[in-house]
Coordinates of C-alpha atoms and ligand atoms in Angstrom, one line a residue:
X413 CA 42.5 152.5 11.1
X414 CA 40.3 151.2 8.1
X415 CA 40.7 151.4 4.9
X416 CA 38.0 152.9 3.0
X417 CA 37.1 151.0 -0.6
X418 CA 33.8 153.6 -1.8
X419 CA 31.4 151.7 -5.0
X420 CA 30.0 154.8 -6.4
X421 CA 26.7 154.3 -8.5
X422 CA 24.0 156.4 -9.9
X423 CA 21.3 154.2 -8.7
X424 CA 20.1 151.1 -7.1
X425 CA 17.5 149.8 -4.6
X426 CA 19.4 149.6 -1.4
X427 CA 22.3 150.5 -0.4
X428 CA 22.0 148.1 2.3
X429 CA 21.0 145.5 0.1
X430 CA 24.0 145.7 -2.1
X431 CA 26.7 145.7 0.7
X432 CA 25.0 142.8 2.8
X433 CA 25.5 140.9 -0.5
X434 CA 28.7 142.3 -1.0
X435 CA 29.7 140.9 2.3
X436 CA 28.1 137.8 1.8
X437 CA 30.8 136.9 -0.9
X438 CA 33.7 138.0 1.4
X439 CA 33.6 141.5 1.3
X440 CA 36.5 142.5 3.4
X441 CA 35.9 145.6 5.8
X442 CA 35.5 148.8 4.3
X443 CA 33.5 148.3 1.7
X444 CA 31.3 151.3 0.8
X445 CA 28.5 151.5 -1.4
X446 CA 27.6 155.2 -2.2
X447 CA 24.8 155.8 -4.5
X448 CA 23.3 159.3 -5.9
X449 CA 19.6 157.9 -5.9
X450 CA 17.6 154.9 -4.3
X451 CA 14.8 152.8 -5.6
X452 CA 13.6 151.0 -2.6
X453 CA 15.9 153.3 0.3
X454 CA 14.8 151.2 3.6
X455 CA 13.9 152.8 6.8
X456 CA 14.4 151.5 10.4
X457 CA 11.0 149.5 11.3
X458 CA 10.5 148.6 7.9
X459 CA 9.7 152.0 6.5
X460 CA 10.9 153.8 3.8
X461 CA 13.4 156.1 3.2
X462 CA 12.6 158.1 0.2
X463 CA 15.8 158.5 -1.6
X464 CA 15.7 161.0 -4.4
X465 CA 18.7 162.3 -5.9
X466 CA 20.4 165.6 -3.8
X467 CA 20.8 163.6 -0.4
X468 CA 23.8 161.0 0.5
X469 CA 23.3 157.5 0.9
X470 CA 25.6 155.0 1.7
X471 CA 26.1 152.3 3.7
X472 CA 29.9 150.6 5.2
X473 CA 30.3 147.2 6.3
X474 CA 32.4 146.5 9.9
X475 CA 33.4 143.2 10.7
X476 CA 33.8 144.3 14.5
X477 CA 35.0 141.3 17.0
X478 CA 32.3 141.7 19.5
X479 CA 29.6 139.6 20.1
X480 CA 25.8 140.0 18.6
X481 CA 24.3 141.7 21.6
X482 CA 27.2 144.5 21.4
X483 CA 26.0 145.2 18.0
X484 CA 23.5 148.3 19.1
X485 CA 26.4 150.3 20.4
X486 CA 27.4 150.6 16.8
X487 CA 24.0 153.0 15.9
X488 CA 25.6 155.5 18.6
X489 CA 29.0 155.1 16.8
X490 CA 27.2 156.4 13.8
X491 CA 25.0 158.6 15.2
X492 CA 28.3 160.6 16.9
X493 CA 30.0 160.3 12.7
X494 CA 26.6 162.3 11.3
X495 CA 26.3 164.4 14.1
X496 CA 30.1 165.8 13.6
X497 CA 29.7 165.7 10.3
X498 CA 26.6 167.4 10.2
X499 CA 28.3 169.9 13.0
X500 CA 31.3 170.5 10.1
X501 CA 28.9 172.4 7.7
X502 CA 26.6 173.7 10.1
X503 CA 29.5 175.0 12.6
X504 CA 26.8 177.5 14.5
X505 CA 23.7 175.5 14.1
X506 CA 21.7 173.5 17.5
X507 CA 23.0 169.8 16.6
X508 CA 21.7 167.2 18.7
X509 CA 20.9 163.3 19.4
X510 CA 17.5 161.9 19.5
X511 CA 17.5 157.9 21.2
X512 CA 18.5 155.9 19.1
X513 CA 20.3 157.3 17.0
X514 CA 18.5 160.5 14.6
X515 CA 20.5 163.8 14.1
X516 CA 18.4 167.0 14.5
X517 CA 19.5 170.8 13.3
X518 CA 16.7 172.6 15.7
X519 CA 14.2 169.6 16.7
X520 CA 14.0 169.0 12.6
X521 CA 15.6 165.2 11.9
X522 CA 18.9 165.3 8.9
X523 CA 20.0 162.1 8.8
X524 CA 18.6 158.1 9.7
X525 CA 20.9 155.4 10.4
X526 CA 19.6 151.2 9.8
X527 CA 21.8 148.5 11.4
X528 CA 21.6 145.4 10.1
X529 CA 23.5 142.6 11.0
X530 CA 25.1 139.4 9.1
X531 CA 27.3 136.8 10.6
X532 CA 30.6 138.3 11.1
X533 CA 29.6 141.4 9.7
X534 CA 27.7 145.0 10.4
X535 CA 25.8 147.0 7.4
X536 CA 25.8 150.4 8.4
X537 CA 23.3 152.5 6.5
X538 CA 23.3 156.0 6.7
X539 CA 21.2 159.1 5.1
X540 CA 22.1 162.3 5.1
X541 CA 19.5 165.2 4.2
X542 CA 22.0 167.7 2.2
X543 CA 19.9 169.7 -0.3
X544 CA 16.3 167.9 0.1
X545 CA 14.2 167.5 2.2
X546 CA 12.2 164.2 2.1
X547 CA 8.6 164.3 3.7
X548 CA 9.1 161.6 6.7
X549 CA 5.6 160.7 7.8
X550 CA 6.5 160.8 11.5
X551 CA 8.5 163.3 12.0
X552 CA 9.4 167.1 10.6
X553 CA 12.4 166.6 8.6
X554 CA 15.3 169.6 7.5
X555 CA 18.6 169.9 5.6
X556 CA 22.4 171.0 5.4
X557 CA 20.7 173.6 2.4
X558 CA 17.3 174.7 4.3
X559 CA 20.0 175.6 6.7
X560 CA 22.6 177.7 5.0
X561 CA 25.0 174.8 3.6
X562 CA 24.2 175.2 -0.1
X563 CA 26.7 173.4 -2.9
X564 CA 28.6 171.1 -0.8
X565 CA 29.9 168.3 -2.8
X566 CA 28.5 164.7 -1.7
X567 CA 32.0 163.2 -1.9
X568 CA 32.8 165.7 0.3
X569 CA 30.4 165.1 2.9
X570 CA 30.9 161.6 2.5
X571 CA 34.8 161.6 3.5
X572 CA 34.6 164.0 6.5
X573 CA 31.8 161.4 7.2
X574 CA 33.9 158.3 7.0
X575 CA 36.5 160.1 8.7
X576 CA 34.6 160.8 11.9
X577 CA 33.0 157.1 11.7
X578 CA 37.2 156.0 11.5
X579 CA 37.3 157.8 14.7
X580 CA 34.1 156.6 17.1
X581 CA 34.5 152.9 15.8
X582 CA 38.9 152.9 16.9
X583 CA 36.7 154.9 20.4
X584 CA 34.5 151.5 20.5
X585 CA 37.2 149.1 19.8
X586 CA 39.6 150.4 22.0
X587 CA 38.0 151.9 25.3
X588 CA 34.4 150.6 25.2
X589 CA 30.9 152.1 25.2
X590 CA 32.0 154.9 27.9
X591 CA 33.0 157.0 25.9
X592 CA 30.7 156.7 23.2
X593 CA 28.1 157.1 26.0
X594 CA 29.2 160.1 27.4
X595 CA 29.6 161.8 23.8
X596 CA 26.2 160.8 23.1
X597 CA 24.9 162.0 26.4
X598 CA 26.4 165.8 25.8
X599 CA 24.6 166.4 22.9
X600 CA 21.2 164.3 23.7
X601 CA 18.0 165.7 23.3
X602 CA 16.7 164.8 26.7
X603 CA 13.5 166.2 28.6
X604 CA 9.5 165.1 28.4
X605 CA 9.1 162.8 25.5
X606 CA 6.8 160.4 23.8
X607 CA 7.9 156.8 23.0
X608 CA 6.3 154.4 20.7
X609 CA 6.4 151.0 21.8
X610 CA 5.6 147.9 19.8
X611 CA 2.5 147.8 21.7
X612 CA 2.0 150.7 24.3
X613 CA 2.8 154.4 24.1
X614 CA 4.8 156.0 27.4
X615 CA 5.0 159.6 28.1
X616 CA 8.4 160.4 30.6
X617 CA 11.5 162.3 31.1
X618 CA 14.9 161.4 29.7
X619 CA 16.3 160.4 32.7
X620 CA 19.8 158.4 31.0
X621 CA 21.6 156.4 28.3
X622 CA 22.5 153.3 30.2
X623 CA 25.6 150.6 29.6
X624 CA 23.4 148.5 26.9
X625 CA 22.5 151.7 24.9
X626 CA 18.8 151.7 26.2
X627 CA 16.9 154.5 27.2
X628 CA 16.1 154.9 30.8
X629 CA 13.0 157.0 31.0
X630 CA 11.2 158.2 34.1
X631 CA 7.4 157.8 34.2
X632 CA 5.1 159.7 35.6
X633 CA 4.6 157.6 38.4
X634 CA 8.1 157.4 40.1
X635 CA 9.4 154.2 38.5
X636 CA 12.3 154.2 35.4
X637 CA 11.8 152.1 32.7
X638 CA 14.7 150.9 30.4
X639 CA 14.1 150.6 26.5
X640 CA 16.1 148.7 24.4
X641 CA 13.7 149.9 21.0
X642 CA 11.4 151.9 20.6
X643 CA 10.3 155.7 18.9
X644 CA 11.3 158.4 20.5
X645 CA 9.2 161.9 19.5
X646 CA 9.8 165.4 21.3
X647 CA 7.3 168.0 22.1
X648 CA 6.9 170.7 19.3
X649 CA 9.4 173.6 19.3
X650 CA 7.8 177.0 20.0
Ligands
LIG112 C1 15.7 155.8 9.4 O1 14.3 155.3 9.7 O2 15.7 156.8 10.7 C2 16.9 154.7 8.9 C3 16.9 155.7 7.6 C4 18.4 154.6 6.9 C5 18.4 155.2 5.7 C6 19.8 155.0 4.8 S1 20.2 155.5 3.2 C7 21.3 154.5 3.1 C8 20.9 153.1 3.3 N1 20.2 152.6 2.8 C9 19.0 152.2 3.1 O3 18.1 151.5 2.1 N2 18.8 153.3 4.0 C10 19.6 153.3 4.6

């Protein structure tokens, strides 16, 4: 079990940067920075993560004894923890996971994960839309509040998230990636999708999540492609 040590702040540039700094100074596993807002919140692929007051912004430090090549598995651990957290507050809603690590409510993005590794450490930054739906450039966004879960204490949400993160982290440590993969597949957003890669865009159908965490896409010409990094877009819901 991880002993979490939470450092709360009113504002910071990015909680990921704060945890990274602490990690480089020797901070132990379980250190968490939670900020009420961020002035320079960061998303995947160098994008901005809008961080007004009202949503949850936190980063945790883990020190897994695993090869750097397996680090990507932790983004699925975090996605499952966020999925559990969202489902706790929206028990009747359709919560799905979009590769690699977005949590969707009725097809709209409610959270984001930014994984960064350093020597002997891993920083998992998590943003969850609680009260406000930011205007994401790429995706439709949603929040807990707009789905009916209003006036929830951020500290209670963070506590729930850390319990779930502990659970899935221990599952990965003790049982390997297979149960993580199966749990992720159980609520994966599947079907037709567009995948934007740095130099190409692919249309295909979801086939699988392989044991390395790659997205396996079935292409129209009958071939299959394993994708390690990219942005997935689902067709709009009616
Ligand atoms: C994404 O692009 O989907 C990932 C967004 C990750 C945002 C979180 S908020 C807390 C932590 N601090 C950051 O600067 N980014 C992450």
